[in-house]
DNA sequence: AAGAAAGTTTGTAATTATTCTAAAGTTCTT
DNA sequence: AAGAACTTTAGAATAATTACAAACTTTCTT
């Protein structure tokens, strides 16, 4: 049964996210009950394609979509999804967390004026000579943020 | 020894920071009056060599050194120093800002368990093929954070 | 050096983002 | 259907940071 993604078109790009599995399945596999709230948020998050949201933004969207969800649930859900590997948290500015629906290997442009994030595909950036991590430590992740501006 | 460590010769490494100028001069050049508070904080920050502090940490240190400085002034000062190029703000975790006394080109290891930051000298890491920034935008800075752990 | 102008510091209140809590509601198992 | 397990939620609580206006220092003028 574990022919997980069946990768119909050897979709290397599809990756772990398994975009073809219905959302209910993805939640179940993550050990999360498919509640009304989680399903709605998952649709808002994953159906439009790659995006970056803050908790407040997602809350507004949910409200706009006439979905009743408390802010506490927004936070719970974002963290549970992140925990489950469905989202990735990106820290760029003090006092605000972005959640990225693209969990594949990539980095970011950050437009300082607008607070907007844009993906840089993993192949378009590369680190040469990453230094050895200090004794006994393992690299868990490397984040690259390219800050860009209009002015200046 | 690394080539950068023998700074004296045509001190390209000394950089804007001008470590030999007395602190009073550095503040004046930054357009900041050398007040008792700023001088004390500057000494706490710059005399011990490269370091990473949060506002709360610096406040504790000042208290410990029997220097009366309000938390508001700590924040003001950290931001003014950053503005003046004497410090650099590093955002790594939501809800907490670090200020780095090393303003030369470099990146960071972040030890997730302890919330500790360590410098990675600029020469020890390199980006290959940085992508073109989106139309009309200029790269103002590139931040690389290598997150490391003990466990896992 | 005195007085005024300009810039700083500070206690406190206010804000912002986020987390906590316990009660009420939902989903799953049997 | 009933109970157990898990979720949601309103609202209180926390944490980090910023705002404000009065009191204070430093610098500038004369």
Coordinates of C-alpha atoms (C1' of nucleotides) in Angstrom, one line a residue:
Chain A
X1 CA 0.0 0.0 0.0
X2 CA 2.9 2.3 0.5
X3 CA 3.1 3.2 -3.2
X4 CA 2.8 6.6 -1.7
X5 CA 2.7 9.1 -4.5
X6 CA 2.6 6.8 -7.4
X7 CA 4.3 9.7 -9.1
X8 CA 2.2 9.3 -12.3
X9 CA 4.4 11.6 -14.3
X10 CA 7.6 10.7 -12.3
X11 CA 6.8 14.1 -10.7
X12 CA 10.0 14.7 -9.0
X13 CA 8.5 18.1 -8.2
X14 CA 5.5 16.7 -6.5
X15 CA 7.7 15.5 -3.7
X16 CA 6.7 14.5 -0.2
X17 CA 3.7 16.8 -0.2
X18 CA 1.7 14.4 -2.2
X19 CA -0.5 17.0 -3.8
X20 CA -2.9 14.5 -5.3
X21 CA -3.9 12.9 -2.0
X22 CA -7.2 14.4 -0.9
X23 CA -6.7 16.7 2.0
X24 CA -8.5 14.4 4.4
X25 CA -6.0 11.8 3.7
X26 CA -3.1 14.1 4.3
X27 CA -4.5 15.2 7.6
X28 CA -5.1 11.6 8.7
X29 CA -1.6 10.5 7.8
X30 CA -0.3 13.4 9.9
X31 CA -2.4 12.1 12.8
X32 CA -4.7 15.0 12.7
X33 CA -8.5 14.6 12.7
X34 CA -10.1 16.1 9.7
X35 CA -12.2 18.7 11.4
X36 CA -14.2 21.3 9.7
X37 CA -11.7 24.0 10.7
X38 CA -8.6 22.1 9.6
X39 CA -10.2 21.2 6.3
X40 CA -11.1 24.8 5.6
X41 CA -7.7 26.1 6.5
X42 CA -6.0 23.4 4.5
X43 CA -8.0 24.4 1.5
X44 CA -7.2 28.1 1.9
X45 CA -3.6 27.2 2.4
X46 CA -2.9 24.5 -0.2
X47 CA -5.3 25.0 -3.1
X48 CA -4.0 28.3 -4.4
X49 CA -0.5 26.9 -4.9
X50 CA 2.7 28.1 -3.1
X51 CA 2.1 30.9 -0.7
X52 CA 3.3 32.6 2.4
X53 CA 0.9 33.6 5.2
X54 CA 0.9 35.0 8.6
X55 CA -1.6 33.9 11.3
X56 CA -3.5 37.1 11.0
X57 CA -3.7 36.9 7.2
X58 CA -5.0 33.4 7.3
X59 CA -7.5 34.5 9.9
X60 CA -8.8 37.3 7.7
X61 CA -9.1 35.0 4.8
X62 CA -11.0 32.5 6.8
X63 CA -13.4 35.2 7.9
X64 CA -13.7 36.6 4.4
X65 CA -14.6 33.1 3.3
X66 CA -17.3 33.0 5.9
X67 CA -15.6 30.3 7.8
X68 CA -15.7 30.7 11.6
X69 CA -12.4 29.9 13.1
X70 CA -10.9 31.4 16.1
X71 CA -7.4 32.9 16.1
X72 CA -6.3 30.4 18.7
X73 CA -7.2 27.6 16.2
X74 CA -5.4 29.4 13.5
X75 CA -2.2 29.3 15.6
X76 CA -2.8 25.7 16.7
X77 CA -3.4 24.6 13.1
X78 CA -0.4 26.4 11.7
X79 CA 1.8 24.8 14.2
X80 CA 0.4 21.3 13.8
X81 CA 0.7 21.6 10.1
X82 CA 4.3 22.7 10.5
X83 CA 5.0 19.9 12.9
X84 CA 3.5 17.5 10.3
X85 CA 5.6 18.8 7.5
X86 CA 2.8 20.3 5.6
X87 CA 4.1 23.8 6.2
X88 CA 7.4 25.4 7.0
X89 CA 7.9 28.4 9.3
X90 CA 10.0 31.2 8.0
X91 CA 11.3 33.8 10.4
X92 CA 12.4 37.1 8.7
X93 CA 11.2 39.9 10.7
X94 CA 11.1 40.3 14.4
X95 CA 7.6 39.8 15.8
X96 CA 6.0 38.1 12.8
X97 CA 6.1 34.6 11.5
X98 CA 5.4 33.5 8.0
X99 CA 4.2 30.0 7.1
X100 CA 5.2 28.7 3.7
X101 CA 3.2 26.1 1.9
X102 CA 6.2 25.1 -0.2
X103 CA 8.0 22.5 1.9
X104 CA 10.5 21.6 -0.8
X105 CA 14.1 22.7 -0.7
X106 CA 14.2 26.4 -1.5
X107 CA 15.1 29.8 -0.2
X108 CA 13.6 33.3 -0.2
X109 CA 13.7 36.8 -1.5
X110 CA 12.3 39.2 1.1
X111 CA 11.0 42.5 -0.2
X112 CA 11.7 44.9 2.7
X113 CA 9.2 47.6 1.7
X114 CA 6.2 45.3 1.4
X115 CA 7.1 42.6 3.8
X116 CA 6.6 40.2 0.9
X117 CA 8.3 36.9 0.5
X118 CA 9.1 35.1 -2.8
X119 CA 10.5 31.7 -3.3
X120 CA 13.8 31.1 -4.9
X121 CA 13.9 27.5 -6.2
X122 CA 16.5 25.3 -4.6
X123 CA 18.4 24.9 -7.9
X124 CA 18.8 28.6 -8.4
X125 CA 21.0 29.1 -5.4
X126 CA 23.7 27.0 -4.0
X127 CA 26.1 27.1 -1.1
X128 CA 29.7 26.4 -1.8
X129 CA 31.9 25.2 1.0
X130 CA 29.4 25.0 3.9
X131 CA 31.7 25.0 7.0
X132 CA 31.8 22.1 9.3
X133 CA 29.3 22.5 12.1
X134 CA 30.9 22.8 15.5
X135 CA 31.8 19.5 17.2
X136 CA 29.0 17.1 17.9
X137 CA 26.3 19.1 16.1
X138 CA 24.3 18.3 13.0
X139 CA 23.0 20.7 10.5
X140 CA 19.2 20.5 10.6
X141 CA 18.5 23.1 8.0
X142 CA 20.0 26.0 6.1
X143 CA 18.0 29.2 5.5
X144 CA 19.0 31.8 3.0
X145 CA 17.2 35.1 2.9
X146 CA 18.0 37.6 0.1
X147 CA 16.7 40.9 1.2
X148 CA 15.8 43.2 -1.6
X149 CA 14.7 46.8 -1.9
X150 CA 13.4 49.3 -4.4
X151 CA 14.9 52.4 -3.1
X152 CA 18.4 53.1 -1.9
Chain B
X1 CA 45.8 31.6 10.9
X2 CA 43.3 33.3 8.5
X3 CA 44.4 36.1 6.4
X4 CA 41.9 38.4 8.0
X5 CA 43.2 38.0 11.4
X6 CA 46.2 40.2 10.9
X7 CA 44.2 43.2 10.5
X8 CA 46.8 46.0 10.9
X9 CA 48.2 45.8 7.4
X10 CA 46.1 47.8 5.0
X11 CA 43.3 46.9 7.4
X12 CA 40.7 46.0 4.9
X13 CA 39.4 43.8 7.7
X14 CA 39.1 46.6 10.1
X15 CA 36.3 48.0 8.0
X16 CA 33.9 50.7 8.9
X17 CA 33.8 49.8 12.5
X18 CA 37.1 51.5 13.1
X19 CA 37.9 49.6 16.3
X20 CA 40.7 51.9 17.3
X21 CA 38.7 55.0 17.5
X22 CA 37.7 55.7 21.0
X23 CA 34.0 55.0 21.6
X24 CA 33.2 58.7 22.1
X25 CA 34.5 59.4 18.6
X26 CA 32.5 56.5 17.1
X27 CA 29.3 57.8 18.7
X28 CA 29.9 61.4 17.5
X29 CA 30.6 60.3 14.0
X30 CA 27.3 58.4 14.1
X31 CA 25.6 61.7 15.1
X32 CA 24.9 60.4 18.6
X33 CA 25.7 62.3 21.7
X34 CA 28.1 60.4 24.0
X35 CA 25.8 60.2 27.0
X36 CA 26.6 58.2 30.1
X37 CA 24.1 55.5 29.0
X38 CA 25.3 55.1 25.5
X39 CA 28.9 55.0 26.6
X40 CA 28.3 52.3 29.2
X41 CA 26.3 50.2 26.7
X42 CA 28.9 50.7 24.0
X43 CA 31.6 49.4 26.4
X44 CA 29.5 46.4 27.4
X45 CA 28.8 45.7 23.7
X46 CA 32.1 46.3 22.0
X47 CA 34.9 45.7 24.5
X48 CA 34.5 42.0 24.9
X49 CA 34.8 41.4 21.2
X50 CA 32.3 39.8 18.9
X51 CA 29.0 38.9 20.5
X52 CA 25.3 38.5 20.1
X53 CA 22.9 40.0 22.6
X54 CA 19.2 40.4 23.1
X55 CA 17.7 43.6 24.7
X56 CA 16.9 41.7 27.9
X57 CA 20.4 40.3 28.1
X58 CA 22.0 43.7 27.7
X59 CA 19.7 45.1 30.3
X60 CA 20.7 42.5 32.8
X61 CA 24.4 43.1 32.1
X62 CA 24.0 46.8 32.6
X63 CA 22.2 46.2 35.9
X64 CA 24.9 43.7 36.9
X65 CA 27.5 46.3 36.2
X66 CA 25.6 48.7 38.4
X67 CA 24.7 50.9 35.5
X68 CA 21.3 52.4 35.7
X69 CA 19.7 52.2 32.3
X70 CA 16.0 51.8 31.6
X71 CA 14.8 49.1 29.2
X72 CA 13.4 51.8 27.0
X73 CA 16.9 53.2 26.6
X74 CA 18.3 49.7 25.8
X75 CA 15.9 49.4 22.9
X76 CA 16.5 53.0 21.7
X77 CA 20.3 52.5 21.9
X78 CA 20.3 49.1 20.1
X79 CA 18.3 50.5 17.3
X80 CA 20.3 53.7 17.0
X81 CA 23.5 51.7 17.0
X82 CA 22.1 49.4 14.4
X83 CA 21.0 52.4 12.3
X84 CA 24.5 53.8 12.6
X85 CA 26.1 50.6 11.4
X86 CA 27.7 49.8 14.8
X87 CA 25.4 46.8 15.2
X88 CA 23.6 44.4 13.0
X89 CA 20.2 42.9 13.8
X90 CA 19.8 39.2 13.3
X91 CA 16.3 37.6 13.2
X92 CA 16.3 33.9 13.9
X93 CA 13.4 33.1 16.2
X94 CA 10.0 34.6 16.3
X95 CA 9.6 37.0 19.1
X96 CA 13.2 37.7 19.9
X97 CA 15.9 39.9 18.2
X98 CA 19.6 39.4 18.5
X99 CA 22.1 42.2 17.9
X100 CA 25.5 41.3 16.6
X101 CA 28.5 43.4 17.3
X102 CA 30.2 41.9 14.2
X103 CA 29.1 44.1 11.3
X104 CA 31.5 42.6 8.8
X105 CA 30.3 40.2 6.1
X106 CA 29.5 36.9 7.8
X107 CA 26.7 34.4 8.5
X108 CA 25.5 32.3 11.4
X109 CA 25.2 29.0 13.1
X110 CA 22.2 28.8 15.3
X111 CA 22.1 26.2 18.0
X112 CA 18.5 25.4 18.3
X113 CA 18.6 23.8 21.8
X114 CA 20.3 26.8 23.4
X115 CA 19.2 29.7 21.3
X116 CA 22.9 30.4 20.8
X117 CA 24.4 32.1 17.8
X118 CA 27.9 31.6 16.4
X119 CA 29.6 33.5 13.6
X120 CA 30.6 31.9 10.4
X121 CA 33.3 34.0 8.8
X122 CA 32.4 35.3 5.4
X123 CA 35.1 33.4 3.7
X124 CA 33.9 30.1 5.1
X125 CA 30.7 30.1 3.2
X126 CA 29.8 31.1 -0.3
X127 CA 26.8 31.4 -2.5
X128 CA 27.1 30.0 -5.9
X129 CA 24.8 31.4 -8.5
X130 CA 22.7 33.9 -6.6
X131 CA 19.7 34.4 -8.8
X132 CA 18.8 37.7 -10.3
X133 CA 16.6 39.7 -8.0
X134 CA 13.1 40.4 -9.5
X135 CA 12.9 43.4 -11.8
X136 CA 13.8 46.7 -10.4
X137 CA 15.0 45.4 -7.1
X138 CA 18.4 45.5 -5.5
X139 CA 19.9 43.1 -3.1
X140 CA 20.5 44.9 0.1
X141 CA 21.8 41.9 2.1
X142 CA 22.0 38.1 2.1
X143 CA 21.5 36.3 5.4
X144 CA 22.4 32.6 5.8
X145 CA 21.5 30.8 8.9
X146 CA 22.7 27.3 9.4
X147 CA 20.5 25.7 12.1
X148 CA 22.3 23.0 14.0
X149 CA 21.1 20.6 16.7
X150 CA 22.6 18.0 19.1
X151 CA 19.8 15.5 19.2
X152 CA 17.8 14.0 16.4
Chain C
dA1 C1' 29.5 81.0 31.8
dA2 C1' 24.5 81.7 31.4
dG3 C1' 20.5 80.7 28.9
dA4 C1' 18.2 78.6 25.3
dA5 C1' 17.9 74.9 21.9
dA6 C1' 18.4 70.4 20.8
dG7 C1' 18.7 65.9 21.9
dT8 C1' 18.1 61.9 25.6
dT9 C1' 16.3 59.2 29.2
dT10 C1' 12.8 57.2 31.7
dG11 C1' 8.5 55.3 34.0
dT12 C1' 4.5 53.9 32.5
dA13 C1' 0.9 52.9 29.5
dA14 C1' -0.1 50.8 25.1
dT15 C1' 0.5 47.6 21.4
dT16 C1' 1.4 43.4 19.0
dA17 C1' 2.0 38.7 18.4
dT18 C1' 1.4 34.7 20.5
dT19 C1' 0.4 31.2 24.1
dC20 C1' -2.4 29.3 27.8
dT21 C1' -6.6 27.6 30.0
dA22 C1' -10.5 25.3 31.1
dA23 C1' -15.0 24.6 29.5
dA24 C1' -17.9 23.2 25.7
dG25 C1' -18.1 20.8 21.4
dT26 C1' -16.7 17.2 17.9
dT27 C1' -14.9 12.9 16.2
dC28 C1' -13.6 8.2 16.8
dT29 C1' -13.9 3.7 18.8
dT30 C1' -16.4 -0.1 20.5
Chain D
dA1 C1' -25.2 5.0 21.5
dA2 C1' -21.7 5.9 25.0
dG3 C1' -17.4 6.9 26.4
dA4 C1' -12.8 8.2 25.4
dA5 C1' -10.0 11.0 23.0
dC6 C1' -9.2 14.9 20.7
dT7 C1' -10.4 19.9 19.2
dT8 C1' -12.1 24.4 19.4
dT9 C1' -12.8 28.6 21.5
dA10 C1' -13.3 32.9 24.3
dG11 C1' -10.9 35.2 27.0
dA12 C1' -7.1 35.9 30.2
dA13 C1' -2.2 35.9 30.3
dT14 C1' 2.6 36.6 28.6
dA15 C1' 6.4 38.5 26.2
dA16 C1' 8.8 41.5 23.5
dT17 C1' 8.7 45.9 21.9
dT18 C1' 7.1 50.7 21.1
dA19 C1' 4.9 55.1 22.3
dC20 C1' 4.6 59.2 25.2
dA21 C1' 5.3 63.1 27.7
dA22 C1' 7.8 65.0 31.4
dA23 C1' 12.3 65.5 33.5
dC24 C1' 17.1 65.7 32.5
dT25 C1' 21.7 66.4 29.8
dT26 C1' 24.4 68.0 26.4
dT27 C1' 25.6 71.3 23.1
dC28 C1' 25.2 75.7 21.0
dT29 C1' 25.0 80.9 21.2
dT30 C1' 26.3 84.7 22.8

